[in-house]
mmCIF file of C-alpha atoms and ligand atoms in Angstrom:
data_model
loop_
_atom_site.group_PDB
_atom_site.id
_atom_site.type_symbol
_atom_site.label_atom_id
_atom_site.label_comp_id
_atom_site.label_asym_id
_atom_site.label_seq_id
_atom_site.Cartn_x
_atom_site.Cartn_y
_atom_site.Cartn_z
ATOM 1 C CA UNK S 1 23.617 1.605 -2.228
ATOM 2 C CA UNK S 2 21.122 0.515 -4.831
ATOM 3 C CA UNK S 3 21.814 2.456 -8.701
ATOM 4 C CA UNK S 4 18.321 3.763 -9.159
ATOM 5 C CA UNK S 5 17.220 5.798 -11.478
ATOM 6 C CA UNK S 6 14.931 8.655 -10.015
ATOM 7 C CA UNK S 7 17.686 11.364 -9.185
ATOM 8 C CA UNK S 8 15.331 12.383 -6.128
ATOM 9 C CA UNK S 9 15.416 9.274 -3.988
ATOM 10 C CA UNK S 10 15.068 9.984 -0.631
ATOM 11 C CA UNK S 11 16.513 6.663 1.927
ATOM 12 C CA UNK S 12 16.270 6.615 5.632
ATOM 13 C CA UNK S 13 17.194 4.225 7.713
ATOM 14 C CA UNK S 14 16.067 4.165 11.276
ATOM 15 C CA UNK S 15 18.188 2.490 13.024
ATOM 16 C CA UNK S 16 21.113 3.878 11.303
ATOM 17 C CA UNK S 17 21.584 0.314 10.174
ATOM 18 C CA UNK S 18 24.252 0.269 6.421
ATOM 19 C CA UNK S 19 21.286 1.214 3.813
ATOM 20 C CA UNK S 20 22.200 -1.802 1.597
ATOM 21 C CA UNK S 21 21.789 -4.195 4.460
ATOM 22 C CA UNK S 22 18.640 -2.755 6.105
ATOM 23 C CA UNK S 23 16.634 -3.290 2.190
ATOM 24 C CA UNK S 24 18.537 -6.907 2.144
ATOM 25 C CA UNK S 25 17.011 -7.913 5.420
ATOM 26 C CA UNK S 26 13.126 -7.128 4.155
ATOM 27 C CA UNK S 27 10.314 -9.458 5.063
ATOM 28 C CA UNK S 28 7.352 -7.585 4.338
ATOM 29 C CA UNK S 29 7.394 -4.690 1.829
ATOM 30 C CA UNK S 30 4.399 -1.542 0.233
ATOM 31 C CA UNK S 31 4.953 0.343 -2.479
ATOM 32 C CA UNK S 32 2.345 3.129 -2.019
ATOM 33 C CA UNK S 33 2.134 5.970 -4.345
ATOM 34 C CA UNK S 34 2.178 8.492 -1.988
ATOM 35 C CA UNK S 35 3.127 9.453 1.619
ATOM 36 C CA UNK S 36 0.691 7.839 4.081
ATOM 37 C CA UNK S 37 0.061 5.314 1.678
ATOM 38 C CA UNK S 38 1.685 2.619 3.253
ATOM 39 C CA UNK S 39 0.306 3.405 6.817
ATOM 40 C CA UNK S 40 -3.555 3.575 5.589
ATOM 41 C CA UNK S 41 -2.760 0.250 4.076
ATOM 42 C CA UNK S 42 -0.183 -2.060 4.813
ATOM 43 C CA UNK S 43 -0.477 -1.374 8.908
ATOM 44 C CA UNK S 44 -1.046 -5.377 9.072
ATOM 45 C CA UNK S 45 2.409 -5.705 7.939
ATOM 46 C CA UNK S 46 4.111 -2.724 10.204
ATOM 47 C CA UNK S 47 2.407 -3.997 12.606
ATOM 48 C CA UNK S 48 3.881 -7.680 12.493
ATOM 49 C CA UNK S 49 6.702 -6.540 12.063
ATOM 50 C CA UNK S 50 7.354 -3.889 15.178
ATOM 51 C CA UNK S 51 9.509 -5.294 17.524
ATOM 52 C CA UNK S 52 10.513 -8.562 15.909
ATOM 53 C CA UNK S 53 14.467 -8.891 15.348
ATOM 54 C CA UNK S 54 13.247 -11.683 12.351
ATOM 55 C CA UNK S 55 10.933 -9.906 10.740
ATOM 56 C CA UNK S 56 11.381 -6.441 8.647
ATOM 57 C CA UNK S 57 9.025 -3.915 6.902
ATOM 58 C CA UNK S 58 10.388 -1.642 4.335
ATOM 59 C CA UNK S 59 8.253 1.010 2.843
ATOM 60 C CA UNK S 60 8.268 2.690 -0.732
ATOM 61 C CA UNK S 61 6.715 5.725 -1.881
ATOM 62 C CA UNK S 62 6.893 6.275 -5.303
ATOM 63 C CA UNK S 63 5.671 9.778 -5.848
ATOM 64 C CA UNK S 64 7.215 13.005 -4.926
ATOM 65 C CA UNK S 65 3.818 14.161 -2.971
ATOM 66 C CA UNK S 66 3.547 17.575 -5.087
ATOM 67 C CA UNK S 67 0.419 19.204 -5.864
ATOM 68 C CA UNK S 68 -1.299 18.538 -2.421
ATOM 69 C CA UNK S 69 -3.648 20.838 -0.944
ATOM 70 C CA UNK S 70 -2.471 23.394 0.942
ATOM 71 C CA UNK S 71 -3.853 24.821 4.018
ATOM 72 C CA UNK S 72 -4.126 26.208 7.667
ATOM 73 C CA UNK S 73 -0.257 26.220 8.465
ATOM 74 C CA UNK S 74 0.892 25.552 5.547
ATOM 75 C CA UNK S 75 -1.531 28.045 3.305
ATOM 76 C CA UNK S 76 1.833 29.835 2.370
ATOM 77 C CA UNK S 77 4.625 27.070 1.892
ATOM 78 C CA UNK S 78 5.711 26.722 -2.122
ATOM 79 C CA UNK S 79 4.989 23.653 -3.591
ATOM 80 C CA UNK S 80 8.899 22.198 -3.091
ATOM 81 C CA UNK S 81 8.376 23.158 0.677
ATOM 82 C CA UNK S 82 5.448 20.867 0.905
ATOM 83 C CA UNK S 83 7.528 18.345 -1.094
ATOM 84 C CA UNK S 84 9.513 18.543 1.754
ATOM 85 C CA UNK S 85 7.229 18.216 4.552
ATOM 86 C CA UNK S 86 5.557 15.247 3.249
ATOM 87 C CA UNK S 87 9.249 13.456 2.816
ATOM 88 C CA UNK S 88 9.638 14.334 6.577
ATOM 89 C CA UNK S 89 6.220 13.004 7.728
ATOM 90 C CA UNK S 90 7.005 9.979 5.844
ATOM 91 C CA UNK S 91 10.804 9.440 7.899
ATOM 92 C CA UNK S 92 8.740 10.107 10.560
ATOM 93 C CA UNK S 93 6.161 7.281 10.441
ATOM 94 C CA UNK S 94 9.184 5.360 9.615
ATOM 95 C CA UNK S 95 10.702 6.540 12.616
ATOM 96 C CA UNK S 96 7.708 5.863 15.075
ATOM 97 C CA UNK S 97 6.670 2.235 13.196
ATOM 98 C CA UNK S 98 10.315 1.062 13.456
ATOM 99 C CA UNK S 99 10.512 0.283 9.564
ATOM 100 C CA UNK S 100 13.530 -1.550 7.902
ATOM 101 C CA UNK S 101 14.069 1.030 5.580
ATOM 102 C CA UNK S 102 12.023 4.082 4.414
ATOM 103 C CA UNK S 103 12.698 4.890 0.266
ATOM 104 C CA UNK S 104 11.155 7.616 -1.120
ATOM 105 C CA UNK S 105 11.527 7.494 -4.951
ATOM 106 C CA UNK S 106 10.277 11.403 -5.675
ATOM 107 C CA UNK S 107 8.701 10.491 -9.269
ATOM 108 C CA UNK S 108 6.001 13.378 -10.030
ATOM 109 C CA UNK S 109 2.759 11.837 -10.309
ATOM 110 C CA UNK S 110 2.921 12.614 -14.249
ATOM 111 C CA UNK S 111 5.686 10.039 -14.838
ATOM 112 C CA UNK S 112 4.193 7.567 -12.683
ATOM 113 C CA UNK S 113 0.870 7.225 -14.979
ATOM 114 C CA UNK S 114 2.940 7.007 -18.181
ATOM 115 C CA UNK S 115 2.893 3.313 -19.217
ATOM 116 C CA UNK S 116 6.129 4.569 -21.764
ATOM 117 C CA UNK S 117 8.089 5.915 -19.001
ATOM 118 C CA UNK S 118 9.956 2.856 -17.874
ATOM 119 C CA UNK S 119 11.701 4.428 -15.188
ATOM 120 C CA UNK S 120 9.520 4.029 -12.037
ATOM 121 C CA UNK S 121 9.513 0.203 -13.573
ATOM 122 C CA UNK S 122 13.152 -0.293 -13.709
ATOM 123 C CA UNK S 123 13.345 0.916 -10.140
ATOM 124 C CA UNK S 124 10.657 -1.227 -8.608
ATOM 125 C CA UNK S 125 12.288 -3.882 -10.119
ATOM 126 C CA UNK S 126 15.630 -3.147 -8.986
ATOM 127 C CA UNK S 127 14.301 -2.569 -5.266
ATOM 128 C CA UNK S 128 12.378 -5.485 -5.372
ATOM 129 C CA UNK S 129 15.096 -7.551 -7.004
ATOM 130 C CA UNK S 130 17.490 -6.741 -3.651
ATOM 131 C CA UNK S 131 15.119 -6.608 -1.070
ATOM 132 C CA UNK S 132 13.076 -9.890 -2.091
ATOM 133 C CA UNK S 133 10.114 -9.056 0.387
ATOM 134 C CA UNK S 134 8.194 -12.404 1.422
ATOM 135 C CA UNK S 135 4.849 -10.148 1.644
ATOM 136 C CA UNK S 136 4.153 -7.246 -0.550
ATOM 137 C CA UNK S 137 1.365 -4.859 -0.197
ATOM 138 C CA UNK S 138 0.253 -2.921 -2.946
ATOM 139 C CA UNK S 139 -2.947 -0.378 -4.286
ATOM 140 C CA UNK S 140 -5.517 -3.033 -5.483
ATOM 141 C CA UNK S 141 -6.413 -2.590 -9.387
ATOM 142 C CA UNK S 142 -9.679 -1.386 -8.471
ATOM 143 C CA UNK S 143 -9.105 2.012 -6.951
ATOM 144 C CA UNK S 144 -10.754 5.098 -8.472
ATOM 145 C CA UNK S 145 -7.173 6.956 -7.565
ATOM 146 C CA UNK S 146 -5.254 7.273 -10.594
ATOM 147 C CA UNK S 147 -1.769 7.192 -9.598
ATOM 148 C CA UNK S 148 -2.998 4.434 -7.219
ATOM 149 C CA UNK S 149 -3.334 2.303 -10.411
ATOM 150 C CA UNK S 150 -1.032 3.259 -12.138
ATOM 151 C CA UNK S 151 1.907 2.239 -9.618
ATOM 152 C CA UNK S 152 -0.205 -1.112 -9.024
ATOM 153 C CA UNK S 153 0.449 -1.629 -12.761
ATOM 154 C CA UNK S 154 4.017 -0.313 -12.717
ATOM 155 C CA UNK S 155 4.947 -2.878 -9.583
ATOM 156 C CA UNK S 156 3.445 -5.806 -11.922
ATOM 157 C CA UNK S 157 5.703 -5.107 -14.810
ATOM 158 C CA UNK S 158 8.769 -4.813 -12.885
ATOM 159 C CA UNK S 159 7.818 -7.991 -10.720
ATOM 160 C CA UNK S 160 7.305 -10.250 -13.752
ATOM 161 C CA UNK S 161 10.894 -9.255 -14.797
ATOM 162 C CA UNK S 162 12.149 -10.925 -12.384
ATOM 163 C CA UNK S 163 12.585 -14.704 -11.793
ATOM 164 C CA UNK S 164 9.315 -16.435 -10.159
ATOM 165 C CA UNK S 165 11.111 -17.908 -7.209
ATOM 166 C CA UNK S 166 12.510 -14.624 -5.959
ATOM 167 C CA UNK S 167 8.898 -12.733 -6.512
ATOM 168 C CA UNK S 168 7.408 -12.547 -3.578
ATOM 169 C CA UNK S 169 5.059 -15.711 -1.848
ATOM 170 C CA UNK S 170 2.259 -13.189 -1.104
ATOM 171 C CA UNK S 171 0.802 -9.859 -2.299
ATOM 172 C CA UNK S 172 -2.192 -8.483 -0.978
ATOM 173 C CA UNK S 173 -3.856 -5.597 -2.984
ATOM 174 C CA UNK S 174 -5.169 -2.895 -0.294
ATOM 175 C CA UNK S 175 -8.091 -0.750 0.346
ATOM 176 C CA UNK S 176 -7.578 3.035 -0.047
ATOM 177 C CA UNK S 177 -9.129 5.111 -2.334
ATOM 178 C CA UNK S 178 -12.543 2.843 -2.292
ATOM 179 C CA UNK S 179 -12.959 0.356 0.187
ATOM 180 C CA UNK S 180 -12.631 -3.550 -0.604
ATOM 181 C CA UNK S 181 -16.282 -4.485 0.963
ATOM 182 C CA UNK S 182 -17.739 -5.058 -2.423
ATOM 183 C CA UNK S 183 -15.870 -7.925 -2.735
ATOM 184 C CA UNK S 184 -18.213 -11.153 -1.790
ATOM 185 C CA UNK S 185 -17.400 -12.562 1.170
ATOM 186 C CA UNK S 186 -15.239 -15.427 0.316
ATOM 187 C CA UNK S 187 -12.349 -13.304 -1.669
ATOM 188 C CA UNK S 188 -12.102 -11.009 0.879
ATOM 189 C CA UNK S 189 -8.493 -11.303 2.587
ATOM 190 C CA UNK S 190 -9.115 -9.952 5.783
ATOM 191 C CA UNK S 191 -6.067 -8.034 7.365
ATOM 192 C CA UNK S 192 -6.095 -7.854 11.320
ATOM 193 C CA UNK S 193 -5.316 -4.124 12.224
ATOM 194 C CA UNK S 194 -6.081 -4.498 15.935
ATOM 195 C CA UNK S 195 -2.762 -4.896 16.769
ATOM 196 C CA UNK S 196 -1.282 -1.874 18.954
ATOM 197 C CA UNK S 197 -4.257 0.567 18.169
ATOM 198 C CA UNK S 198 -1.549 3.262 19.489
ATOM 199 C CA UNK S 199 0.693 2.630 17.451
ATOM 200 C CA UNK S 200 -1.646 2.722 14.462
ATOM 201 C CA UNK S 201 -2.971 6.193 15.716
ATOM 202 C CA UNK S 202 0.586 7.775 15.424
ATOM 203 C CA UNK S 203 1.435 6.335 12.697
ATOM 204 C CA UNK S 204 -1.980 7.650 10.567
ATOM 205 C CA UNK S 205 -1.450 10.866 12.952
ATOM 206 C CA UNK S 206 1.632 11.764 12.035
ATOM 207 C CA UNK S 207 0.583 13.259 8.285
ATOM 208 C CA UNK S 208 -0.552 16.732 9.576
ATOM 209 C CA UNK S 209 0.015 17.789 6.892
ATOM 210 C CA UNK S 210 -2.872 16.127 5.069
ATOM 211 C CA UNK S 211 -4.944 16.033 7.636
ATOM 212 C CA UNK S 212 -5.193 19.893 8.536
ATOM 213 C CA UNK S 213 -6.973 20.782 5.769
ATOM 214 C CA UNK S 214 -10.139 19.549 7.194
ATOM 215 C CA UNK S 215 -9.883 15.343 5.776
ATOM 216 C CA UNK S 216 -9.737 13.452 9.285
ATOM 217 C CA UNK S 217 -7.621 10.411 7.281
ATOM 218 C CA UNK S 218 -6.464 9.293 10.378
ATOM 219 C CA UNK S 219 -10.460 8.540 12.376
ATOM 220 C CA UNK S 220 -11.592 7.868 8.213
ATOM 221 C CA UNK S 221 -9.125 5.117 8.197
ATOM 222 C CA UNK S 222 -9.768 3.801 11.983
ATOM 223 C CA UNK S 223 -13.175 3.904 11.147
ATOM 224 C CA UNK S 224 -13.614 1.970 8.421
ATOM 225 C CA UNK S 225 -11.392 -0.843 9.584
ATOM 226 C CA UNK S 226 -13.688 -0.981 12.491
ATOM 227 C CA UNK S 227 -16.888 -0.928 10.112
ATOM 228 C CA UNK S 228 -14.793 -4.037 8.107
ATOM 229 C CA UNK S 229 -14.545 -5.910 10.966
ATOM 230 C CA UNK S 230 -18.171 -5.070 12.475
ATOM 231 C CA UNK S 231 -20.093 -5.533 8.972
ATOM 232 C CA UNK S 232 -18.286 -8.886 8.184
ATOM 233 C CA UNK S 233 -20.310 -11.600 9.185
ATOM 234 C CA UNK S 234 -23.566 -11.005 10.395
ATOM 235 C CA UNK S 235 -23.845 -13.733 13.091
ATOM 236 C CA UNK S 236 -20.632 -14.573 13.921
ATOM 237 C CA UNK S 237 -19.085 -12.412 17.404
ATOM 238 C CA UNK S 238 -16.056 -10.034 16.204
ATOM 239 C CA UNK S 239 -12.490 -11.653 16.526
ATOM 240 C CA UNK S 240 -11.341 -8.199 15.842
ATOM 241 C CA UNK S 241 -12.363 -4.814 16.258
ATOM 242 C CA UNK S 242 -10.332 -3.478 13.006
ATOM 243 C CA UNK S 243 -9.933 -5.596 9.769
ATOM 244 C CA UNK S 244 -8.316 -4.135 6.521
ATOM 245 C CA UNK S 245 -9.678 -5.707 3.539
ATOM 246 C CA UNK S 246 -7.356 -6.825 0.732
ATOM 247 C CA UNK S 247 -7.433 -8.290 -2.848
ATOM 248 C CA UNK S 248 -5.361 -11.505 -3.272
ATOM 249 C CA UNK S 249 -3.308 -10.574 -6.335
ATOM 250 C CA UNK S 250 -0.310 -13.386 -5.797
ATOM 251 C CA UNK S 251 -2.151 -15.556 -8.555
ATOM 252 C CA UNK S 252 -1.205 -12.834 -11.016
ATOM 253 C CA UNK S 253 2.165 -11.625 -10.140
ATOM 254 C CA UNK S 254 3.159 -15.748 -10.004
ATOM 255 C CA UNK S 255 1.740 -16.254 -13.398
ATOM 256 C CA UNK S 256 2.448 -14.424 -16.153
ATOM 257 C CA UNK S 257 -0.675 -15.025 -18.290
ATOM 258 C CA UNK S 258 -2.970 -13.591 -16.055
ATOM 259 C CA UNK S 259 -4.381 -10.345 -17.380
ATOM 260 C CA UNK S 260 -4.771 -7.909 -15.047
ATOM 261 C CA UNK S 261 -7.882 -6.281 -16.441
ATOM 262 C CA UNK S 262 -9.447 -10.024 -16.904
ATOM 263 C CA UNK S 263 -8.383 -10.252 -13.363
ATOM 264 C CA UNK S 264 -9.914 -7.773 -11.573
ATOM 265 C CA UNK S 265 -13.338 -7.150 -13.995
ATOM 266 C CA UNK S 266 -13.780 -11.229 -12.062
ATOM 267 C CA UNK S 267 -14.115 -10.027 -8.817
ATOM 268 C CA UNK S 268 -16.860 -7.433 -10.328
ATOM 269 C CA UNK S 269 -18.527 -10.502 -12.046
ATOM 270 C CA UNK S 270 -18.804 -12.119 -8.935
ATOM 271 C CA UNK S 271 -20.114 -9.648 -6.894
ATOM 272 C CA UNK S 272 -22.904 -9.186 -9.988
ATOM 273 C CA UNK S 273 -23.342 -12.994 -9.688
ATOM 274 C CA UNK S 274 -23.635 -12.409 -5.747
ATOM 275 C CA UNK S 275 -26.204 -9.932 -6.119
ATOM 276 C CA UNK S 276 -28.817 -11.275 -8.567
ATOM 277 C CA UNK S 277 -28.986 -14.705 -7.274
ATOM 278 C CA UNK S 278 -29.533 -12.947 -3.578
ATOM 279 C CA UNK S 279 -32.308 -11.385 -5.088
ATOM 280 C CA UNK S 280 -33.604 -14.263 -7.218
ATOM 281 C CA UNK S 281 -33.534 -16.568 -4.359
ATOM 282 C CA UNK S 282 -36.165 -14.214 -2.298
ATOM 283 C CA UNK S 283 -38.524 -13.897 -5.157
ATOM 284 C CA UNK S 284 -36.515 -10.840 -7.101
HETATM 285 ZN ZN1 ZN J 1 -2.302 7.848 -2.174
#
């Protein structure tokens, strides 16, 4: 298999498939920081992807999911027992969406958010270098979750290592910690969740783990993809009954001179832009 670096890498494959060739056959790809990650946001992708024989999702969490609250029935496991648990509800998302290939890199949050610590980099790029994913999925820079960042910046660096026809042809930057309806209207990439609501409700349900402490994730997540797609356009009949709302970020993972800061602080400028002359127009 792939020489990574992270000594705790975690691989399932679900259909038992060789691990090298279940990564090679990717189509659509998230890197998510932590486990559930890639189910709150990249269920457009698992989603076109269930069932297909073409098409392939493979999922990467980067972090090693320590530190999470603990509660209920699991008040008394040890912090490497929850490590544990969370690894398993991720195989088992994996399991129920059908995924590719499930990789769980175990990096502690810490090393994640070190811009000096190159080795979450050189194993995104080495992951992304075999696997080649068409679509990528990733946290969107403006997320007020740390680590969320953090990896968003660490999958940038490692995809402008590598040559600009193998980077991927489109990467969406998703809604998680903070939604994506500030955004004005017209740079919002709307991702259809509707797809197999069941599906989606065992995939978000899966992450007991999470959830029993009290934070529904799996109804907050339903919910606001419903509010998405009911808020969107105030005259227009819904298409869709669940939308996830996504930053286009291929512009700045094709071209190099893009700054991701100048990037993102844009979308901000527009939605101040968006705002006053709203306001102006009525008399404000
Ligand atoms: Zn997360």
């Amino acid at each position: 298999m792939l020489k990574l670096k992270s000594v705790d890498t975690a691989v399932f494959v679900p259909d038992q498939s060789d691990e090298a060739f279940a990564l090679a056959r990717t189509t659509h790809m998230c890197v998510g920081a932590h486990q559930d990650d890639q189910e709150f946001m990249a269920y457009h992708g698992i989603a076109a992807c269930y069932g297909s024989k073409d098409l392939w999702f493979s999922g990467v969490t980067v972090t090693d999911g320590s530190g999470s609250s603990r509660t209920g029935l699991y008040a008394n496991t040890s912090n490497a027992e929850m490590m544990e648990i969370r690894k398993r509800e991720q195989n088992k998302a994996a399991f129920v969406g059908d995924y590719g290939i499930q990789i769980q890199l175990g990096y502690p949050s810490k090393a994640v958010k070190d811009a000096a610590s190159l080795a979450v980099v050189d194993d995104l790029e080495t992951i992304f270098r075999f696997a080649q994913p068409d679509v990528l999925y990733v946290h969107n820079p403006a997320d007020k979750h740390d680590t969320h960042v953090a990896v968003f910046l660490r999958c940038l660096t490692a995809l402008r290592r590598i040559p600009v026809k193998e980077r991927p042809s489109t990467v969406y930057g998703c809604e998680i910690w903070r939604s994506l309806d500030w955004l004005v209207d017209d740079e919002k990439v709307a991702l259809d969740a509707g797809a197999r609501p069941n599906l989606a409700a065992a995939l978000d349900g899966v992450f007991d783990s999470q959830i029993a402490g009290g934070k529904r994730y799996d109804l907050a997540v339903h919910g606001r993809r419903m509010a998405n797609a009911t808020f969107f356009e105030s005259h227009a009949v819904d298409a869709t009954d669940s939308l996830s709302w996504a930053m286009d970020l291929t512009p700045l993972v094709q071209d190099d001179s893009l700054d991701p800061l100048t990037y993102t602080l844009g979308y901000i400028e527009r939605l101040r832009e968006d705002v006053a002359g709203r306001l102006k127009r009525f008399g404000g």
